[in-house]
PDB file of C-alpha atoms in Angstrom:
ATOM      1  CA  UNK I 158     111.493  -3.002-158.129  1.00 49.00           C
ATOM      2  CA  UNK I 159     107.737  -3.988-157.194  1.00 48.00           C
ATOM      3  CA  UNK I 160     105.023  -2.063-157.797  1.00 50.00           C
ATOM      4  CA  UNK I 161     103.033  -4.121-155.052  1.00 48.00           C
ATOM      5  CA  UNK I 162     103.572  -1.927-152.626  1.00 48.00           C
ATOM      6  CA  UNK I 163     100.891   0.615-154.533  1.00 46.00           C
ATOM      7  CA  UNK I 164      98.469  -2.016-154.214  1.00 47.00           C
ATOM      8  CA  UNK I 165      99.308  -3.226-150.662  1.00 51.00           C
ATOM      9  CA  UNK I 166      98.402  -0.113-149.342  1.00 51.00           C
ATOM     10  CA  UNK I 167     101.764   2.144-149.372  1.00 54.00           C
ATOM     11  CA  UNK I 168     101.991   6.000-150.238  1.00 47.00           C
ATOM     12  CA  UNK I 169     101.702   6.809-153.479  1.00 48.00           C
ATOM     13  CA  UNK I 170     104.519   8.745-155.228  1.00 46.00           C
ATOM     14  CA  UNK I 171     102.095  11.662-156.178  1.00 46.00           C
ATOM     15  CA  UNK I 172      99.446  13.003-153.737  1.00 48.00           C
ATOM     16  CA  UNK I 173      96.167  13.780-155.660  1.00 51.00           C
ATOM     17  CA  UNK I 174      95.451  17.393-156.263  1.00 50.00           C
ATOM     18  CA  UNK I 175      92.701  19.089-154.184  1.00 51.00           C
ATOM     19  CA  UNK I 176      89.417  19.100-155.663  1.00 55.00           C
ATOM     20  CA  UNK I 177      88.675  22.083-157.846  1.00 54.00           C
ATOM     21  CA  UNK I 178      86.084  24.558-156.903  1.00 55.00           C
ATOM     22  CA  UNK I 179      82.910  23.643-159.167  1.00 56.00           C
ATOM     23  CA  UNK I 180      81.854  26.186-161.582  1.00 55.00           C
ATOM     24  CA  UNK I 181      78.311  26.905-159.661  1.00 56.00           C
ATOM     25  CA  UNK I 182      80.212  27.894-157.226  1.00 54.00           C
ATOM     26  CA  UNK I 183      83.107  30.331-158.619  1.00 54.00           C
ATOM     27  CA  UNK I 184      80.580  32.169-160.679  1.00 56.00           C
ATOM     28  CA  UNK I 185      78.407  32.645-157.383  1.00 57.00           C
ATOM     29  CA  UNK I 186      81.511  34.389-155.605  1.00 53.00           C
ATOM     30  CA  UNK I 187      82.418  36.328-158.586  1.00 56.00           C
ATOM     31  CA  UNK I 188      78.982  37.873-158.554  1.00 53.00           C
ATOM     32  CA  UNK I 189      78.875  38.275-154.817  1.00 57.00           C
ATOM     33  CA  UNK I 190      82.010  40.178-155.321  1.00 55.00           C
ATOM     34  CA  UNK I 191      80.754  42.121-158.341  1.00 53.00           C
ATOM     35  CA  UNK I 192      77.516  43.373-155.997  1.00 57.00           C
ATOM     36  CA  UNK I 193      79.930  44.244-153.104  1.00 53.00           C
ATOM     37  CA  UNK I 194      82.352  46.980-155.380  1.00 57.00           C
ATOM     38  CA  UNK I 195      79.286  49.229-156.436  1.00 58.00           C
ATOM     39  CA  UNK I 196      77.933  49.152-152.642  1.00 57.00           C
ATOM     40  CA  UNK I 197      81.565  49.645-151.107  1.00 59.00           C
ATOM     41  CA  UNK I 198      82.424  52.432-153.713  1.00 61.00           C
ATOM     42  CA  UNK I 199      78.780  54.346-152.627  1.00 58.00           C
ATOM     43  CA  UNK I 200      80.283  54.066-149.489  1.00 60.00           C
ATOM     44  CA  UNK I 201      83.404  55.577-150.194  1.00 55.00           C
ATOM     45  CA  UNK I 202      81.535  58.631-152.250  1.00 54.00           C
ATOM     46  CA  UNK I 203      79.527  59.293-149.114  1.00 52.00           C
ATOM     47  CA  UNK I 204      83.043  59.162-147.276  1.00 50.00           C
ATOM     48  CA  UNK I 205      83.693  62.277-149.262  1.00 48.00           C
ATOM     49  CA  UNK I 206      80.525  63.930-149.439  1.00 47.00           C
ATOM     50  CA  UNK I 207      80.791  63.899-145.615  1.00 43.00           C
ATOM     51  CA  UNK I 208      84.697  64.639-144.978  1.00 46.00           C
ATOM     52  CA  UNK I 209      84.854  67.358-142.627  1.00 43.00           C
ATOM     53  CA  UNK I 210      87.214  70.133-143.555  1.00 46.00           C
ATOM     54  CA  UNK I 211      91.089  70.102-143.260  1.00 54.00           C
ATOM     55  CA  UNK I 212      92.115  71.250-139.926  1.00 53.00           C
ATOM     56  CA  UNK I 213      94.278  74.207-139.532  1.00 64.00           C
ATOM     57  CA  UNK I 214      97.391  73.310-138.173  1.00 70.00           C
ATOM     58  CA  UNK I 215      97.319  73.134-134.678  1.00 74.00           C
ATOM     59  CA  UNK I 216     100.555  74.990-134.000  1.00 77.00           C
ATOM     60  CA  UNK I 217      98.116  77.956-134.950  1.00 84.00           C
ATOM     61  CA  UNK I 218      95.196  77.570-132.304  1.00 87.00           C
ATOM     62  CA  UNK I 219      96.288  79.074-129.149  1.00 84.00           C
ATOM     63  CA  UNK I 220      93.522  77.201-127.269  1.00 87.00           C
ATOM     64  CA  UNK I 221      93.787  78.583-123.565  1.00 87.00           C
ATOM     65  CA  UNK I 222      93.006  82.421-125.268  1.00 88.00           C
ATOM     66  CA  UNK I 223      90.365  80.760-127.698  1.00 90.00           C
ATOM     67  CA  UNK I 224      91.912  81.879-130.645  1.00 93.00           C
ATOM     68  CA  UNK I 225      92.932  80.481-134.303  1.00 94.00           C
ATOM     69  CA  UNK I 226      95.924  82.970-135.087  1.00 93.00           C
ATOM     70  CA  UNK I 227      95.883  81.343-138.864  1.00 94.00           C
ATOM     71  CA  UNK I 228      92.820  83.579-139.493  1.00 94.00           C
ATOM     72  CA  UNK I 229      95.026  86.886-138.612  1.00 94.00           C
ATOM     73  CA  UNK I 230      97.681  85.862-141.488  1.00 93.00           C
ATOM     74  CA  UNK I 231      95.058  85.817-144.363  1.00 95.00           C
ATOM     75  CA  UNK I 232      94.764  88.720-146.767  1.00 95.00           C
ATOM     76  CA  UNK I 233      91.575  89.145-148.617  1.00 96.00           C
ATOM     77  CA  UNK I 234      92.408  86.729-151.255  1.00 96.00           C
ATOM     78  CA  UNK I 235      92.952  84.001-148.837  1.00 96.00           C
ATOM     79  CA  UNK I 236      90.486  84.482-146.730  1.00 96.00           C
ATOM     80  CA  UNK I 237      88.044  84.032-150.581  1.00 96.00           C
ATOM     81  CA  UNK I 238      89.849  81.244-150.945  1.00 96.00           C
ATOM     82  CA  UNK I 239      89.073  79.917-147.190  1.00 96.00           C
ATOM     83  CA  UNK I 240      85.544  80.417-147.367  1.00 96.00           C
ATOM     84  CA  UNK I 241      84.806  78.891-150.618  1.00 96.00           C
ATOM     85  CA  UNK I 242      87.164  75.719-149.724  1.00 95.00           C
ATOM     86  CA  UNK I 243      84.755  75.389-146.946  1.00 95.00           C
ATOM     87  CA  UNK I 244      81.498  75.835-148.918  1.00 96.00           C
ATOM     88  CA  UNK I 245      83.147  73.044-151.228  1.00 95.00           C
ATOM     89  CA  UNK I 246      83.091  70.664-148.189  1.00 94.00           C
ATOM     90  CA  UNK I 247      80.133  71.234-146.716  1.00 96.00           C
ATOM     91  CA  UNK I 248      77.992  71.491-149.462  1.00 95.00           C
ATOM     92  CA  UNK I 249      79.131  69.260-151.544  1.00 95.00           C
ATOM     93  CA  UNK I 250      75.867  68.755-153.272  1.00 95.00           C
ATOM     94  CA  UNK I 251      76.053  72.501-155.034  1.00 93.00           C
ATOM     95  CA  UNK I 252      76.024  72.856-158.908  1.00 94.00           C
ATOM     96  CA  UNK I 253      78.996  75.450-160.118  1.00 94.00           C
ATOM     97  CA  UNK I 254      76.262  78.245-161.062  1.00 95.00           C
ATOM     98  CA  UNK I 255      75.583  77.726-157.417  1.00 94.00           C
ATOM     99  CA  UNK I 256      78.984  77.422-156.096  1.00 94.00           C
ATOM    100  CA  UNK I 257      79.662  80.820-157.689  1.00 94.00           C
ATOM    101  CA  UNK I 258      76.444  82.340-156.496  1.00 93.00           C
ATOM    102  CA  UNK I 259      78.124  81.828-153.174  1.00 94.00           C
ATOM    103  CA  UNK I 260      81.215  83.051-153.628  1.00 96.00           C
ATOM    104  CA  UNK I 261      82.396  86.101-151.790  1.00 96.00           C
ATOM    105  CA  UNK I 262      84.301  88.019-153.841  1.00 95.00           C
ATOM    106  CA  UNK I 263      88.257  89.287-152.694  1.00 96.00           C
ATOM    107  CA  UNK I 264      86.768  93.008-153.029  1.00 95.00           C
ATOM    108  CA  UNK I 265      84.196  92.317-150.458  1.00 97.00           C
ATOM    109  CA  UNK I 266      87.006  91.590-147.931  1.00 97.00           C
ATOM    110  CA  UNK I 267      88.789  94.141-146.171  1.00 97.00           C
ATOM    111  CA  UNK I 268      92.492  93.425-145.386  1.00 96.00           C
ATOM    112  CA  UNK I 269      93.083  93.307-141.559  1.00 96.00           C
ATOM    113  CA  UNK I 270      96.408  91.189-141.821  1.00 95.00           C
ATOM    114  CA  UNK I 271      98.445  93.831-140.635  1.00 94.00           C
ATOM    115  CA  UNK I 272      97.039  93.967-137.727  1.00 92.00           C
ATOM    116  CA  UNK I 273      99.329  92.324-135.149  1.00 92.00           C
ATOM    117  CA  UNK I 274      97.821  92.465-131.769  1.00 95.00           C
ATOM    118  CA  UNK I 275      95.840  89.273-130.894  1.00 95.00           C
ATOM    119  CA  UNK I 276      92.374  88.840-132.100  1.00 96.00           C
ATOM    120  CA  UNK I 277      90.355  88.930-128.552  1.00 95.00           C
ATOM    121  CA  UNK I 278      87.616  90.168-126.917  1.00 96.00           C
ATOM    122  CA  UNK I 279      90.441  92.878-125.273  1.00 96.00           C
ATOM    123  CA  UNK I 280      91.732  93.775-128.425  1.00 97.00           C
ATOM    124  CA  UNK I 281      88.116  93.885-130.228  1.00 97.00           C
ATOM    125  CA  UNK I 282      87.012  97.702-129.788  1.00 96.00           C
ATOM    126  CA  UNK I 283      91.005  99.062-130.961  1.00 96.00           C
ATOM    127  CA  UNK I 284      90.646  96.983-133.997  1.00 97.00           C
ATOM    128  CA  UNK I 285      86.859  98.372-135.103  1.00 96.00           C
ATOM    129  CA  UNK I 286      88.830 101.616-134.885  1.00 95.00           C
ATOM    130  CA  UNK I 287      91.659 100.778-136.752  1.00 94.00           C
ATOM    131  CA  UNK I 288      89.043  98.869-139.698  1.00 93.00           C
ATOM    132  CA  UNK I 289      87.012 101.513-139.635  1.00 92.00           C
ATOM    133  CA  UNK I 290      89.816 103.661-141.841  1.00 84.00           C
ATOM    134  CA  UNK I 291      90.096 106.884-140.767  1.00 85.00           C
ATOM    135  CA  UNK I 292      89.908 108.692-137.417  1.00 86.00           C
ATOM    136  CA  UNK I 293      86.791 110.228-138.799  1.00 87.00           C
ATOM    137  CA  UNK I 294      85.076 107.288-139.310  1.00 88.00           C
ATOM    138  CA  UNK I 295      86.415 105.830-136.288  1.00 89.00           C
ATOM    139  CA  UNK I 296      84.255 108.724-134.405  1.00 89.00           C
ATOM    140  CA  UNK I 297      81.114 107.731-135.594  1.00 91.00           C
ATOM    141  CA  UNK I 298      81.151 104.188-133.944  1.00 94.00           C
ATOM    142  CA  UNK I 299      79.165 105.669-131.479  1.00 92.00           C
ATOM    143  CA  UNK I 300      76.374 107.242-133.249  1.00 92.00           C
ATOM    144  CA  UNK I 301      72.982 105.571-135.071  1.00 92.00           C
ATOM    145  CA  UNK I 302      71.202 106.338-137.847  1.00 91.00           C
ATOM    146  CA  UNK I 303      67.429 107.597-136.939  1.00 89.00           C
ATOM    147  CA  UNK I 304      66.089 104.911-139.156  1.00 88.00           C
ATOM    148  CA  UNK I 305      65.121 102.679-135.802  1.00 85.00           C
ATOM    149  CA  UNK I 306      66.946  98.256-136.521  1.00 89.00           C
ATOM    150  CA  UNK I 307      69.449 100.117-139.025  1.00 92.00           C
ATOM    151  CA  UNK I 308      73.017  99.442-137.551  1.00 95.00           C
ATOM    152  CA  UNK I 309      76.429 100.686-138.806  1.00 96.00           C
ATOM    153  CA  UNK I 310      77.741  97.675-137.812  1.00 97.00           C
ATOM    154  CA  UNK I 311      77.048  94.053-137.955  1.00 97.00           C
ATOM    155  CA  UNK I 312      78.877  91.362-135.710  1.00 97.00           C
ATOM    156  CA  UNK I 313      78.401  87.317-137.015  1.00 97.00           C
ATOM    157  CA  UNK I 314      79.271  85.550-133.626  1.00 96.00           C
ATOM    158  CA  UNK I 315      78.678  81.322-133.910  1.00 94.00           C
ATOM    159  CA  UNK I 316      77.031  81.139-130.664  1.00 92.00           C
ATOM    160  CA  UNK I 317      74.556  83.192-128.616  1.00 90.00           C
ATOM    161  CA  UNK I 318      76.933  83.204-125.040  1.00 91.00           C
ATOM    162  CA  UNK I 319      79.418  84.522-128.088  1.00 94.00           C
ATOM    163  CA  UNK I 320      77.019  87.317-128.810  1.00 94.00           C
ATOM    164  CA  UNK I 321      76.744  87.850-125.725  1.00 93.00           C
ATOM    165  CA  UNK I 322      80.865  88.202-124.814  1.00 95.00           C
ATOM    166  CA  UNK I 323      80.970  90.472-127.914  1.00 96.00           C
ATOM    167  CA  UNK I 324      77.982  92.865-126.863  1.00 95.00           C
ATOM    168  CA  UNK I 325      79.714  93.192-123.357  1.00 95.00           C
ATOM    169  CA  UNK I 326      83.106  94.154-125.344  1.00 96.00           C
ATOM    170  CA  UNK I 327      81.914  96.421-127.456  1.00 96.00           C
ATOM    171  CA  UNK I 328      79.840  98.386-124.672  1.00 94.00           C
ATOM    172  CA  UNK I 329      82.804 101.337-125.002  1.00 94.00           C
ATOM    173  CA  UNK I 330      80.865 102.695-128.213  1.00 95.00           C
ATOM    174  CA  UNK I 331      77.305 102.623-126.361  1.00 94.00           C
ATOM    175  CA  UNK I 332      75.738 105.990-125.920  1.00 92.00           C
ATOM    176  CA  UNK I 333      72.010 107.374-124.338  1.00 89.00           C
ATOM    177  CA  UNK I 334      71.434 107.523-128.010  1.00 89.00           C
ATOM    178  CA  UNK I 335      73.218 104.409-129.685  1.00 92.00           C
ATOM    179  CA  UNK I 336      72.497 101.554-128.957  1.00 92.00           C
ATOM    180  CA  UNK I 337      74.935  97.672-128.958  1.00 94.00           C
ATOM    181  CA  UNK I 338      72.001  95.790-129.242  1.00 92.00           C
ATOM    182  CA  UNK I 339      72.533  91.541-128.452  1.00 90.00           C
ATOM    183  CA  UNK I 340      70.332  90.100-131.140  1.00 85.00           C
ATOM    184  CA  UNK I 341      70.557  86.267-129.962  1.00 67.00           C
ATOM    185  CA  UNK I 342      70.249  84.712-126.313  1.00 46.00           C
ATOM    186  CA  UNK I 343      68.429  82.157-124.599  1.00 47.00           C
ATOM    187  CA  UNK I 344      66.189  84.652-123.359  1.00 47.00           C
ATOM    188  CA  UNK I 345      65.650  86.430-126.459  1.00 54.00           C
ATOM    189  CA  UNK I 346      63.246  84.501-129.248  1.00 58.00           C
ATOM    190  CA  UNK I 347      63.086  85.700-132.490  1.00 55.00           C
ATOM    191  CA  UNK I 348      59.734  87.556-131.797  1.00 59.00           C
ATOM    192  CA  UNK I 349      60.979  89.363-128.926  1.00 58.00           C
ATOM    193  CA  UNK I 350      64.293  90.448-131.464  1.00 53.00           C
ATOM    194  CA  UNK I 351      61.906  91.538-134.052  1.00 58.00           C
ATOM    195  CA  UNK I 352      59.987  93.933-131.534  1.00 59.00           C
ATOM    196  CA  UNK I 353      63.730  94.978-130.264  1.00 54.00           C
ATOM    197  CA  UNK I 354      64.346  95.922-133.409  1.00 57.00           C
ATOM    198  CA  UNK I 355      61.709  98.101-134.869  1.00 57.00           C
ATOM    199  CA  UNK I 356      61.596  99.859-131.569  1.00 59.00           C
ATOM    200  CA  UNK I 357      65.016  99.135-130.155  1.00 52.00           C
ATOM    201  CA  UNK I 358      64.233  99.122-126.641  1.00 40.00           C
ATOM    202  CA  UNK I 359      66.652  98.714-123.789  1.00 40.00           C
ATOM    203  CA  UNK I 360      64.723  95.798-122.642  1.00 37.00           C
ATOM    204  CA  UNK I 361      66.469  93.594-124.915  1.00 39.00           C
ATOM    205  CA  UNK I 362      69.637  94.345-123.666  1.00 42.00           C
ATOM    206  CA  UNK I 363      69.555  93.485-120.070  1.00 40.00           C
ATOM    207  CA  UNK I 364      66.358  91.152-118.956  1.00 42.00           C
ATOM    208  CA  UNK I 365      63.276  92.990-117.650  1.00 43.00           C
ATOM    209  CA  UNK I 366      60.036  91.913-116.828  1.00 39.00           C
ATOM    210  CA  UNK I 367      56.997  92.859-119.418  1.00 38.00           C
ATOM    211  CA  UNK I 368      55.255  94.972-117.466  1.00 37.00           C
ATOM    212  CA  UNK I 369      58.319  97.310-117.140  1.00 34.00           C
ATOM    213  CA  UNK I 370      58.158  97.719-121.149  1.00 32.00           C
ATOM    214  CA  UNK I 371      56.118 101.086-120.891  1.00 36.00           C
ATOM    215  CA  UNK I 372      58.675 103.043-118.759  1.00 37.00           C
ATOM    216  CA  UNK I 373      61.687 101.701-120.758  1.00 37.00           C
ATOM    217  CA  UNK I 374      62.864 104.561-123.399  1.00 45.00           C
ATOM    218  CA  UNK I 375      63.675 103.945-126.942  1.00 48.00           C
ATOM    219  CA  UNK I 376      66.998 104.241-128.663  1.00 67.00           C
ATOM    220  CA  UNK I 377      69.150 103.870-131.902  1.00 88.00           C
ATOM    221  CA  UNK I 378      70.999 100.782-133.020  1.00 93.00           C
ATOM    222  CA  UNK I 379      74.717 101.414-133.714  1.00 94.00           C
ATOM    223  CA  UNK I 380      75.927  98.202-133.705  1.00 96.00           C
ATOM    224  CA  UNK I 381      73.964  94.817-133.901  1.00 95.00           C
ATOM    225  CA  UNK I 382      75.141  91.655-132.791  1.00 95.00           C
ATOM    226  CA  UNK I 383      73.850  87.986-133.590  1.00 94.00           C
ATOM    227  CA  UNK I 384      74.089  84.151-134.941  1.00 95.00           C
ATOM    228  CA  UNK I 385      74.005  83.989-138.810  1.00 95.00           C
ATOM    229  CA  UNK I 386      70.527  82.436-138.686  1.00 94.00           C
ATOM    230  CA  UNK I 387      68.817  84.853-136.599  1.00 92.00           C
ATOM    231  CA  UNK I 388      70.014  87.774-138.935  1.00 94.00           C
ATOM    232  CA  UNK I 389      69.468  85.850-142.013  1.00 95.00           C
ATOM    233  CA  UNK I 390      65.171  85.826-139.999  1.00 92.00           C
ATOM    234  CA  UNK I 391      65.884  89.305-139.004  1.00 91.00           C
ATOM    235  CA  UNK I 392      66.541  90.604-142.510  1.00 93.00           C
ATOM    236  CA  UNK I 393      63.589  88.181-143.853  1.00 92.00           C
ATOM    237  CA  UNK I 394      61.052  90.026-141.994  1.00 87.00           C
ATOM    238  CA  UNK I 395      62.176  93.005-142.371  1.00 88.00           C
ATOM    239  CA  UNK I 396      63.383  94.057-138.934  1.00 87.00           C
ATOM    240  CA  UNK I 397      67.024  94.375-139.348  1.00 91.00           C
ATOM    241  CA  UNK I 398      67.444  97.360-142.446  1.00 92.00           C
ATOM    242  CA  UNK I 399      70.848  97.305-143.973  1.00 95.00           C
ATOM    243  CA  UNK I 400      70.363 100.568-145.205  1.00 94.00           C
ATOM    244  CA  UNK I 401      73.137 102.388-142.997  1.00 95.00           C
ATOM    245  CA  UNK I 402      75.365  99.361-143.110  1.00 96.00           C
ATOM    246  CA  UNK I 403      79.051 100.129-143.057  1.00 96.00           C
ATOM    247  CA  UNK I 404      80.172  97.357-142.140  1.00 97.00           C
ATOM    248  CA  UNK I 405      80.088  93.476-140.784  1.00 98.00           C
ATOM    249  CA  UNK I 406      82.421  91.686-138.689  1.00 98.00           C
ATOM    250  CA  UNK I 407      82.881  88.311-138.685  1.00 98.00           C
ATOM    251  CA  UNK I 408      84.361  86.843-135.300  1.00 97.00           C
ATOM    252  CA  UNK I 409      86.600  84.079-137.212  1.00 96.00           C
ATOM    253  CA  UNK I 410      89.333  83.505-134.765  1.00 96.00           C
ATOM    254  CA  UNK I 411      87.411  82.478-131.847  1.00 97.00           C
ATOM    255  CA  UNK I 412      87.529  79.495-130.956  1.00 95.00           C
ATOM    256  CA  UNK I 413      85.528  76.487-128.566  1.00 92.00           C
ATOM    257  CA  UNK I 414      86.777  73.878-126.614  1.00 90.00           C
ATOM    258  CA  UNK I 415      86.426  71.721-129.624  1.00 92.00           C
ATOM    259  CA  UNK I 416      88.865  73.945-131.656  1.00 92.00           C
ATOM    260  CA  UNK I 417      85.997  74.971-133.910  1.00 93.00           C
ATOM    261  CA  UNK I 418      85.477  78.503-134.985  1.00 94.00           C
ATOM    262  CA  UNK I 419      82.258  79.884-136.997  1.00 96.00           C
ATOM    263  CA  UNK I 420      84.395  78.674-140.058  1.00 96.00           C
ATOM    264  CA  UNK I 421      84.628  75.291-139.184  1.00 94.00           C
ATOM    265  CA  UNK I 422      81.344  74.129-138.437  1.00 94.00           C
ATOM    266  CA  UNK I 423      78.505  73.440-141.064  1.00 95.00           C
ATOM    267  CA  UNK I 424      75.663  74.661-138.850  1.00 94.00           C
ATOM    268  CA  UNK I 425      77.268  78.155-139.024  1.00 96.00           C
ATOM    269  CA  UNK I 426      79.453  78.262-141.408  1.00 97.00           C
ATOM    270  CA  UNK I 427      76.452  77.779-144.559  1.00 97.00           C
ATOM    271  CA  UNK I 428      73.844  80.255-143.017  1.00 97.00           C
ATOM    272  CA  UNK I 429      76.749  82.778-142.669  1.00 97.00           C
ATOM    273  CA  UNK I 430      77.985  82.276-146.201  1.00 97.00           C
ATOM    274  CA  UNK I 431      74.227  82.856-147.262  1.00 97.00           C
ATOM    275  CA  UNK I 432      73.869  85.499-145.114  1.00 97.00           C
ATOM    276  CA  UNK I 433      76.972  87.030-146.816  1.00 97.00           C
ATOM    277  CA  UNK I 434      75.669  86.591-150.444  1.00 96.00           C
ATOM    278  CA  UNK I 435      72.527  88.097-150.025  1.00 95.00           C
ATOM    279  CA  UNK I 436      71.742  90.343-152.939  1.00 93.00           C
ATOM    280  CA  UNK I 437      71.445  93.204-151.334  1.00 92.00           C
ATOM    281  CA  UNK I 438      74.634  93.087-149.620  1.00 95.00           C
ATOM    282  CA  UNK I 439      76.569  91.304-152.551  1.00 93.00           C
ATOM    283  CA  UNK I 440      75.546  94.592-154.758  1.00 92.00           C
ATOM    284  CA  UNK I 441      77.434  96.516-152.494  1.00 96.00           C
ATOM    285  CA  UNK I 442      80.930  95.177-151.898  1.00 96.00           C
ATOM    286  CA  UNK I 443      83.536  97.242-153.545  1.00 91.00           C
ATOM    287  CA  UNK I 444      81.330  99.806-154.604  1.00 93.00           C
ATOM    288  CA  UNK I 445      81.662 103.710-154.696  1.00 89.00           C
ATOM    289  CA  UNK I 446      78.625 104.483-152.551  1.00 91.00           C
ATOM    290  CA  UNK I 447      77.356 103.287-149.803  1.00 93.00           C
ATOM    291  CA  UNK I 448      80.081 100.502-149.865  1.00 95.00           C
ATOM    292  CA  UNK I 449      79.728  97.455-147.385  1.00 96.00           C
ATOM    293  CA  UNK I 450      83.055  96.399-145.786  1.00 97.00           C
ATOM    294  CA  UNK I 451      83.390  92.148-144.503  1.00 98.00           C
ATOM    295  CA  UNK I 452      86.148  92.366-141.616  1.00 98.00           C
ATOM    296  CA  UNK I 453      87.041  88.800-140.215  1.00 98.00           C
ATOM    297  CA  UNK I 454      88.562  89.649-136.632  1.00 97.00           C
TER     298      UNK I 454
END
C-alpha cells in the first residue's frame, strides 16, 4: 500500500485532538468558580432568613367570610407552638435567650377550640361570653373600673378599619358608664388616643369637632380596642393601665383579601408578640390573682 497519499494531501487516519485548555486559563475558571459558591450560598442564607411563613392550607380559609377556620382547631398548645413558629420566621436574627424571652407560654392561652360557631364579627359578642367563664363574669362585660384608660378587655385587631369593625360589634356591652373605646383610626393620632384615654371621652368614639370637647361627658373604658403598635405606645406612656385587665383577645381568624391574618404578617405579627411578652403581662398568665387570660377568636 502507499503511504503517498498522506503526503499528497489525503485524510489522515487519525484526526488530531483538540487543543487543550492552557493552564492560565483552567486555574482562572476554577477561581472564578470558587468566588461564585460563597456569593451564591449568601444568597441562599438570605433566601431563608427572608422565607415567609408556611401557608395554612387553603382548604381552611373560607375567604368570602374572611376567615382562617385552622385558627378555631388549635388548643393552647398549638396555638404556642403557632406563634413561636412564626417568631422563628420572621425574626430570624433572635439569639435562643431571646427566642424564649418571647415565647408565650401554653398557660397564658385560654382554650376556645370547642367553640364551634364561626369566628366572625356576628359571632364575636356570644363568644366573649362564653370565654369569659362563668355567667357571672359574663355580666360584668359591661361595667369599667373607675381607674379612667383601665379596660377589662383588650382586642389586638391588624388593621385600624379592623378596629374599627370590632368596636362596632362589640357596641352590645356599651353602657352611659362603660365605655368600647376604638383606640386606632385614621382620624385618631396617637396624641389624640392618649388624651382619650386618661379622660376617656366620647369624642374619640365618633368624630367631633374640638370645640365641642367641653360639652362632651366623660366615661369608663370597658373594653379597648387597637393595632399592636399603638397599644404597645399606649402602655409606654402610660395611658393604657393594665391594672383591671382580664383579658385580651386576639382577632386571629380574620382574614384580608391577601389571605393574611394578624399572624401572618411581620408588621403585626412581631409588635403583637412583644406586646404579649411584656413583663407586666407575662407575670400574670396562669396566675392565682389577678390572672390575665390570651383568647385568639
Amino acid at each position: 500500500m502507499s503511504e503517498s497519499g498522506a503526503s499528497d494531501g489525503g485524510i489522515p487516519l487519525i484526526e488530531p485532538l483538540s487543543p487543550s485548555p492552557s493552564p492560565s486559563s483552567t486555574s482562572t475558571k476554577r477561581k472564578r468558580d470558587t468566588q461564585a459558591q460563597p456569593a451564591e450560598s449568601k444568597r441562599a442564607a438570605k433566601r431563608q432568613r427572608t422565607k415567609k411563613p408556611k401557608d395554612i392550607d387553603d382548604d381552611e380559609l373560607n375567604t368570602a367570610a374572611g376567615v382562617n377556620t385552622a385558627v378555631a382547631h388549635m388548643d393552647s398548645r398549638l396555638l404556642a407552638d403557632h406563634v413561636a413558629q412564626r417568631t422563628k420566621r420572621f425574626e430570624p436574627e433572635l439569639s435562643l435567650v431571646e427566642l424564649e424571652d418571647r415565647y408565650i407560654p401554653e398557660r397564658a392561652i385560654l382554650d376556645t377550640s370547642s367553640w364551634k360557631r364561626q369566628r366572625d364579627l356576628e359571632n364575636l359578642p356570644d363568644f366573649l361570653e362564653h370565654s369569659a367563664g362563668s355567667k357571672k363574669k359574663a355580666s360584668k362585660l359591661n361595667k369599667a373600673a373607675e381607674e379612667k384608660g383601665s379596660p377589662h378587655t383588650i382586642v389586638v385587631a391588624g388593621a385600624g378599619l379592623r378596629a374599627a369593625d370590632l368596636t362596632r360589634a362589640l357596641r352590645k356591652f356599651q353602657t352611659k358608664d362603660a365605655m368600647v373605646a376604638k383606640l386606632f383610626a385614621k382620624h385618631i393620632k396617637l396624641h389624640e388616643a392618649t388624651e382619650f384615654c386618661k379622660n376617656t371621652r366620647q369624642v374619640f368614639r365618633v368624630p367631633q369637632r374640638s370645640s365641642q370637647l367641653a360639652n362632651t361627658p366623660c366615661r369608663r373604658m370597658s373594653i379597648g380596642i387597637g393595632t399592636p403598635q399603638r397599644l404597645i405606645d399606649l402602655l409606654n406612656n402610660g395611658s393604657l393601665s393594665t391594672a383591671h385587665l382580664e383579658r385580651i383577645v386576639i382577632d386571629a381568624s380574620h382574614i384580608d383579601r391577601k389571605k393574611r391574618g394578624v399572624l401572618d404578617m411581620k408588621d403585626t405579627q412581631v409588635p403583637l408578640v412583644q406586646l404579649l411578652t411584656r413583663d407586666v403581662l407575662k407575670g400574670r398568665y396562669g396566675a392565682s390573682e389577678k390572672k390575665i387570660d390570651l383568647v385568639f377568636y
